[in-house]
Short mmCIF file of C-alpha atoms in Angstrom, two decimals:
data_model
loop_
_atom_site.label_atom_id
_atom_site.label_comp_id
_atom_site.label_asym_id
_atom_site.label_seq_id
_atom_site.Cartn_x
_atom_site.Cartn_y
_atom_site.Cartn_z
CA SER A 1 125.79 107.94 117.36
CA ASN A 2 129.32 107.75 116.27
CA ILE A 3 130.49 109.28 112.13
CA LEU A 4 133.09 107.08 111.87
CA TYR A 5 131.29 103.87 112.21
CA ALA A 6 129.74 103.42 108.50
CA ASP A 7 127.18 100.96 107.19
CA ALA A 8 127.91 98.75 103.36
CA THR A 9 126.04 98.31 100.78
CA GLY A 10 126.84 96.19 97.83
CA SER A 11 125.84 94.13 94.59
CA ILE A 12 127.34 92.11 92.03
CA SER A 13 126.01 92.29 87.86
CA PHE A 14 126.76 90.17 84.88
CA PHE A 15 125.48 92.25 81.94
CA HIS A 16 125.35 90.59 78.76
CA TYR A 17 124.12 92.68 75.85
CA ASP A 18 123.78 92.11 72.08
CA ILE A 19 122.34 94.47 69.32
CA ASN A 20 121.79 92.98 66.01
CA LYS A 21 121.26 95.13 62.59
CA LYS A 22 121.06 95.15 59.00
CA ASP A 23 124.31 96.59 58.39
CA SER A 24 126.44 93.91 59.94
CA SER A 25 129.10 95.89 60.47
CA LYS A 26 126.77 97.99 62.87
CA ASP A 27 125.97 94.62 65.46
CA ALA A 28 127.14 95.22 68.45
CA TYR A 29 127.58 91.61 71.65
CA ALA A 30 129.72 92.50 74.76
CA THR A 31 129.65 91.14 78.76
CA ALA A 32 130.72 92.98 81.34
CA LEU A 33 130.91 92.12 85.63
CA GLY A 34 130.61 94.43 88.13
CA GLY A 35 128.87 95.87 90.89
CA SER A 36 128.50 98.80 92.87
CA LEU A 37 129.46 99.39 96.89
CA LYS A 38 128.07 102.43 98.93
CA TYR A 39 129.46 103.48 102.36
CA THR A 40 127.35 105.37 104.72
CA THR A 41 128.04 107.15 107.95
CA ASP A 42 126.22 107.02 111.30
CA SER A 43 124.72 110.44 112.10
CA PHE A 44 126.72 113.19 113.72
CA ASN A 45 123.91 116.15 114.56
CA ASN A 46 122.63 115.04 111.68
CA LEU A 47 125.20 114.94 109.83
CA PHE A 48 126.24 112.29 107.72
CA ALA A 49 128.21 111.39 104.51
CA SER A 50 128.23 109.03 101.60
CA VAL A 51 130.06 107.86 98.89
CA ALA A 52 129.67 104.76 96.31
CA PHE A 53 131.53 103.20 93.37
CA HIS A 54 130.61 101.25 90.54
CA ASN A 55 132.97 99.46 87.86
CA SER A 56 131.40 97.52 84.63
CA THR A 57 134.39 95.21 83.48
CA PRO A 58 134.92 93.83 79.96
CA ILE A 59 135.43 90.03 80.07
CA LEU A 60 134.92 86.95 76.98
CA GLU A 61 134.28 88.07 73.52
CA ASN A 62 133.81 90.98 72.59
CA LYS A 63 132.63 93.62 69.70
CA ASN A 64 131.92 97.30 68.71
CA LYS A 65 131.74 96.88 72.24
CA ASN A 66 131.78 101.04 72.20
CA LEU A 67 128.40 100.69 70.74
CA THR A 68 126.76 99.14 74.20
CA SER A 69 127.41 101.88 76.61
CA LEU A 70 128.67 99.19 78.74
CA PHE A 71 131.94 100.71 79.24
CA ASN A 72 134.31 103.88 79.42
CA LYS A 73 133.38 106.05 75.88
CA GLU A 74 136.04 108.51 76.28
CA LYS A 75 138.59 105.70 77.10
CA ASP A 76 138.03 103.28 74.21
CA ALA A 77 135.32 101.37 76.16
CA ASP A 78 137.52 100.29 78.86
CA ALA A 79 137.06 99.40 82.25
CA LEU A 80 134.17 102.27 83.60
CA THR A 81 134.88 102.84 86.99
CA VAL A 82 133.31 106.16 88.43
CA ILE A 83 132.26 107.54 92.04
CA SER A 84 128.22 107.67 91.85
CA GLU A 85 127.93 109.28 95.02
CA SER A 86 129.69 110.99 96.95
CA PHE A 87 127.66 113.77 99.20
CA LEU A 88 127.07 115.17 103.01
CA ALA A 89 123.81 115.17 104.21
CA TYR A 90 121.84 116.83 106.74
CA LYS A 91 118.82 114.78 108.02
CA THR A 92 116.44 115.18 110.96
CA LYS A 93 112.57 113.34 110.53
CA ASN A 94 110.95 115.06 107.32
CA THR A 95 113.39 116.49 105.76
CA ILE A 96 116.64 115.50 104.01
CA LEU A 97 119.41 117.89 102.83
CA LYS A 98 122.13 116.92 100.11
CA VAL A 99 125.08 119.15 98.46
CA GLY A 100 127.61 117.24 95.88
CA ASN A 101 127.38 113.48 94.24
CA PHE A 102 123.71 111.86 93.64
CA LEU A 103 121.52 109.84 92.55
CA LEU A 104 117.92 111.19 91.51
CA ASN A 105 114.77 108.66 91.06
CA THR A 106 112.67 111.15 88.97
CA PRO A 107 110.71 111.11 85.81
CA LEU A 108 113.38 113.66 84.02
CA MET A 109 116.50 112.99 86.17
CA ASN A 110 116.79 109.83 87.31
CA LYS A 111 119.47 107.00 87.84
CA SER A 112 118.61 104.44 84.94
CA SER A 113 119.35 101.11 85.59
CA ALA A 114 119.63 100.44 81.83
CA ARG A 115 123.76 99.46 82.32
CA ILE A 116 124.95 98.47 85.05
CA VAL A 117 126.55 101.87 85.85
CA PRO A 118 123.87 104.87 86.10
CA TRP A 119 123.56 108.21 86.19
CA SER A 120 124.45 110.65 88.62
CA TYR A 121 124.49 114.34 89.39
CA GLN A 122 126.13 117.12 90.99
CA GLY A 123 124.10 120.24 93.02
CA ALA A 124 121.82 119.67 95.95
CA SER A 125 118.76 118.42 96.68
CA LEU A 126 116.04 118.66 99.86
CA VAL A 127 113.42 116.77 100.46
CA ILE A 128 110.76 117.33 102.54
CA LYS A 129 107.89 115.10 103.99
CA ASN A 130 104.99 114.83 105.81
CA ILE A 131 103.40 118.46 104.82
CA PHE A 132 99.48 117.72 104.79
CA LYS A 133 99.92 114.24 103.36
CA SER A 134 102.12 115.42 101.09
CA SER A 135 106.33 116.04 99.82
CA ILE A 136 108.49 118.06 97.85
CA GLN A 137 111.14 117.25 96.68
CA LEU A 138 113.66 120.71 95.23
CA SER A 139 116.62 120.00 93.23
CA PHE A 140 119.31 122.19 91.32
CA VAL A 141 121.88 119.41 89.23
CA ASN A 142 124.96 121.91 88.28
CA LYS A 143 126.35 118.97 85.74
CA ILE A 144 125.39 115.79 85.18
CA ARG A 145 128.14 112.34 84.52
CA ASN A 146 126.01 109.55 82.26
CA PHE A 147 126.29 105.69 82.40
CA ALA A 148 129.04 105.69 79.86
CA SER A 149 132.16 107.76 81.44
CA ASP A 150 133.05 108.94 85.17
CA LYS A 151 133.46 112.62 84.78
CA TYR A 152 130.74 115.35 85.87
CA THR A 153 130.48 117.92 82.58
CA LYS A 154 127.54 120.37 81.68
CA GLN A 155 126.16 118.26 79.27
CA SER A 156 122.27 116.53 79.37
CA VAL A 157 120.99 113.42 77.03
CA THR A 158 119.62 116.31 75.20
CA GLY A 159 122.54 119.04 75.10
CA GLY A 160 124.56 121.30 77.13
CA ILE A 161 123.34 122.29 79.81
CA ASP A 162 125.99 125.89 81.58
CA ASP A 163 123.10 127.20 83.62
CA GLY A 164 122.07 124.16 85.21
CA ILE A 165 118.65 122.68 86.29
CA ALA A 166 116.52 123.68 88.97
CA MET A 167 112.93 120.98 89.58
CA ILE A 168 110.55 120.62 92.00
CA GLY A 169 108.60 118.00 92.69
CA PHE A 170 105.81 117.34 94.30
CA LYS A 171 103.64 114.64 95.98
CA HIS A 172 100.41 115.00 97.52
CA HIS A 173 98.01 111.68 98.97
CA PRO A 174 94.61 114.01 99.64
CA ILE A 175 92.53 111.13 100.26
CA GLU A 176 93.03 107.36 100.61
CA PRO A 177 92.41 106.15 97.25
CA LEU A 178 93.95 109.33 95.12
CA ASP A 179 98.02 110.03 94.79
CA VAL A 180 99.34 113.59 92.56
CA HIS A 181 102.14 113.98 90.72
CA LEU A 182 103.84 116.76 89.97
CA TYR A 183 106.94 117.58 88.63
CA TYR A 184 108.94 120.33 87.36
CA TYR A 185 111.95 121.32 85.84
CA ARG A 186 113.52 124.26 84.53
CA ALA A 187 116.92 123.98 82.22
CA PRO A 188 117.27 127.81 80.61
CA SER A 189 120.24 126.50 78.34
CA LEU A 190 117.18 123.67 76.23
CA TYR A 191 113.69 123.23 77.50
CA ASP A 192 111.03 123.66 80.21
CA SER A 193 108.86 120.12 81.52
CA SER A 194 106.11 119.65 83.45
CA PHE A 195 105.16 115.93 83.95
CA PHE A 196 101.71 115.30 86.17
CA GLN A 197 99.35 112.97 87.33
CA ILE A 198 96.76 111.28 89.53
CA ASP A 199 96.49 107.39 90.93
CA TYR A 200 93.43 106.45 92.12
CA LYS A 201 93.56 103.11 93.75
CA ASP A 202 90.16 100.93 94.88
CA ASN A 203 88.63 97.65 94.84
CA PHE A 204 86.89 96.48 91.52
CA ILE A 205 85.12 93.20 91.17
CA ASN A 206 86.57 91.32 95.04
CA ASP A 207 90.28 92.82 93.46
CA LYS A 208 92.43 95.44 94.57
CA LEU A 209 92.35 98.26 91.19
CA LEU A 210 94.92 101.13 90.30
CA PHE A 211 93.75 103.71 87.83
CA CYS A 212 96.43 106.31 86.37
CA VAL A 213 95.78 109.17 84.58
CA GLY A 214 98.78 110.82 83.10
CA PHE A 215 100.07 113.84 81.43
CA GLN A 216 103.17 115.66 80.48
CA ASN A 217 104.18 118.26 78.59
CA ILE A 218 107.56 118.98 77.17
CA LYS A 219 108.50 122.86 76.25
CA THR A 220 111.07 125.37 74.20
CA TYR A 221 112.50 127.61 75.85
CA ASP A 222 115.98 128.72 74.37
CA GLU A 223 116.64 127.53 70.78
CA MET A 224 115.44 124.25 70.65
CA ASP A 225 111.66 123.31 68.85
CA VAL A 226 110.16 121.04 70.64
CA ASP A 227 106.25 121.02 71.61
CA LEU A 228 105.76 117.42 73.34
CA ILE A 229 102.80 116.62 75.01
CA GLY A 230 101.86 113.03 76.44
CA LEU A 231 99.06 111.58 78.06
CA ARG A 232 98.83 108.04 79.80
CA THR A 233 95.87 105.98 81.22
CA GLY A 234 96.29 102.45 83.11
CA ILE A 235 94.50 99.93 85.46
CA PHE A 236 96.35 97.64 87.42
CA THR A 237 95.37 95.10 89.55
CA ASP A 238 97.51 92.63 92.13
CA ASN A 239 98.62 90.54 89.13
CA LEU A 240 97.75 92.30 85.42
CA ASP A 241 98.68 96.15 84.67
CA ILE A 242 97.85 97.40 81.18
CA THR A 243 98.70 101.00 80.59
CA LEU A 244 97.98 103.16 76.98
CA ASN A 245 100.25 105.70 76.10
CA TYR A 246 100.31 108.54 73.69
CA THR A 247 102.85 110.61 72.95
CA LYS A 248 103.39 114.09 70.32
CA ASN A 249 106.13 116.10 69.56
CA ASP A 250 104.96 119.41 66.69
CA GLY A 251 108.74 120.50 66.81
CA ILE A 252 111.48 119.00 65.20
CA ASP A 253 114.05 118.24 67.80
CA LYS A 254 114.27 115.57 70.27
CA ALA A 255 113.06 115.62 73.38
CA ASP A 256 115.42 113.23 75.42
CA GLY A 257 114.63 114.62 78.56
CA TYR A 258 117.86 115.40 80.73
CA GLY A 259 119.76 112.38 82.01
CA GLY A 260 119.32 109.06 83.45
CA LEU A 261 116.02 106.68 80.81
CA SER A 262 113.66 109.82 80.71
CA LYS A 263 109.84 108.66 81.43
CA ILE A 264 108.69 110.21 78.47
CA TYR A 265 104.99 107.79 78.60
CA THR A 266 106.27 106.75 75.25
CA ALA A 267 109.05 105.51 75.87
CA SER A 268 110.69 101.74 75.95
CA MET A 269 114.84 100.91 76.82
CA ILE A 270 115.32 101.53 72.76
CA SER A 271 112.36 102.75 71.16
CA ASN A 272 111.29 106.61 72.23
CA GLY A 273 108.09 108.61 71.03
CA ARG A 274 110.05 111.52 72.11
CA GLY A 275 112.10 111.83 68.89
CA GLU A 276 112.68 114.62 66.10
CA ASN A 277 111.27 115.77 62.96
CA LYS A 278 107.31 115.71 64.78
CA ALA A 279 106.92 112.23 65.91
CA GLU A 280 104.04 110.47 67.32
CA ALA A 281 103.49 107.58 68.77
CA VAL A 282 101.21 104.83 70.33
CA MET A 283 102.18 102.17 72.83
CA LEU A 284 100.05 99.59 74.90
CA LYS A 285 101.72 98.08 77.53
CA ALA A 286 100.87 95.12 79.60
CA ASN A 287 102.63 93.62 82.55
CA ILE A 288 101.65 90.15 84.61
CA GLU A 289 102.62 89.05 87.76
CA LEU A 290 103.35 85.31 88.04
CA GLU A 291 104.28 82.88 91.40
CA LEU A 292 106.41 80.50 89.45
CA ILE A 293 107.60 78.78 92.03
CA LYS A 294 106.46 79.02 95.79
CA LYS A 295 108.04 82.31 97.52
CA GLN A 296 109.56 83.49 94.18
CA SER A 297 108.28 86.44 92.03
CA SER A 298 108.56 86.80 88.55
CA GLU A 299 106.89 89.71 86.08
CA LEU A 300 106.51 89.06 82.26
CA SER A 301 106.37 91.79 80.14
CA PHE A 302 104.97 92.85 76.06
CA TRP A 303 104.71 95.87 75.07
CA LEU A 304 104.01 97.59 71.08
CA ALA A 305 104.60 100.46 69.79
CA ASP A 306 103.73 102.62 67.07
CA ILE A 307 106.27 105.21 66.16
CA ASP A 308 105.94 107.68 62.72
CA SER A 309 107.87 110.78 62.29
CA LYS A 310 108.73 112.41 58.90
CA SER A 311 112.16 110.88 58.85
CA SER A 312 111.06 107.49 60.02
CA GLU A 313 108.03 105.08 60.22
CA TYR A 314 108.21 101.65 62.38
CA LYS A 315 106.83 99.59 65.32
CA SER A 316 108.59 98.78 68.14
CA TYR A 317 108.28 94.88 70.50
CA TYR A 318 109.52 94.17 73.55
CA THR A 319 108.99 92.13 76.19
CA HIS A 320 111.40 91.20 79.57
CA PHE A 321 110.84 88.63 82.23
CA ARG A 322 112.61 89.38 85.35
CA HIS A 323 112.48 86.63 87.98
CA ASN A 324 113.62 87.11 91.60
CA THR A 325 114.56 84.25 93.83
CA ASN A 326 114.66 85.78 96.37
CA ASN A 327 115.38 89.45 98.48
CA PHE A 328 118.89 89.30 96.70
CA THR A 329 119.04 87.96 93.34
CA THR A 330 117.45 88.94 90.18
CA PHE A 331 117.62 87.14 86.50
CA TYR A 332 116.33 89.87 83.67
CA LEU A 333 115.71 88.87 79.87
CA ARG A 334 114.98 92.14 78.42
CA TYR A 335 114.71 91.81 74.13
CA GLU A 336 113.13 94.20 71.81
CA TYR A 337 113.12 94.24 67.98
CA GLN A 338 112.45 97.44 65.73
CA ASP A 339 110.39 97.02 62.19
CA PHE A 340 111.15 99.93 60.26
CA LYS A 341 109.33 100.73 57.22
CA ASP A 342 112.63 100.88 55.33
CA ASN A 343 114.15 97.42 56.02
CA ASP A 344 117.59 98.18 55.98
CA LYS A 345 117.36 99.83 59.66
CA ASP A 346 115.46 96.94 61.58
CA ALA A 347 116.88 96.14 64.71
CA HIS A 348 117.29 93.53 67.37
CA TYR A 349 118.17 94.14 71.04
CA LEU A 350 118.98 91.47 73.58
CA ARG A 351 120.37 92.09 77.45
CA PHE A 352 120.95 89.05 80.36
CA ILE A 353 121.52 90.53 84.09
CA THR A 354 121.34 88.52 86.89
CA THR A 355 122.07 90.87 89.76
CA TYR A 356 123.11 89.77 93.53
CA LEU A 357 122.79 92.02 96.53
CA PHE A 358 124.86 91.81 99.98
#
């Protein structure tokens, strides 16, 4: 192997975002053209390096484009170009260690698919696979870069992370139908979080069915007042997924997680049950797999959320349609309506995204 050889991948994305509110001064719309380019070297003595760039550039007419978070918030919503990954890695058959800037895919720290530019993290991450049908992930994050910035800072979604964030993830496959997922986050400057889910796969009336049960807990460690629990149950057939989710936060401060689109059970792209002032939420999700065109896949989703806290009460209606023409091109249309008890806060959110991979 020659470390000078590189594998290159990339994407081109078109993203339109429209926000419509009762107060027209808060309306916003913008269109972005951008994408990504990633280079990964061949390995040399089990070592390799990788660097990735993401860009989101405003095009066409816009209004209050800074409110869409599609661009660089620190430069008057101008074009955003970032080094989203730049790490050195050591890899063996079952182990990979990354040091530098990288993407993560965990419940409360992830890259998020909500914008063209992802969230990324600075620190170290170790993944060990195939240990008694289990895999373990150990990560320490020192700084975070959000999807509307080109700088890595000590700031998470919720607040400062002066002491960093340590995480352990554990996935176990004890027997054929059972998968266990466990994550624990230690963030002394904010709060600790745990995530536990069991997925059970079986055959039911000649159809493949998956049943899942999940539990989440986010607990105050330092000065914040967060005490959130989440429960989830669902069944999944070949063409239909249905889940019922519940969260309750007995604290005053909201639990937005650490980075990316936090996978709180009652969170959609906009609405969430992780809010402040003792928020409580119930969310029903239905996802339908379709084949509208032969050898092309489509997905239609409907979510209904009822969210109540001491500061606000509203229902949220969410739907999205995703169509994959092949392994390289995706079209995505997403709409969400927030219906507040106080009608002055009602809001509509519409996004259209198309992505080509190469």
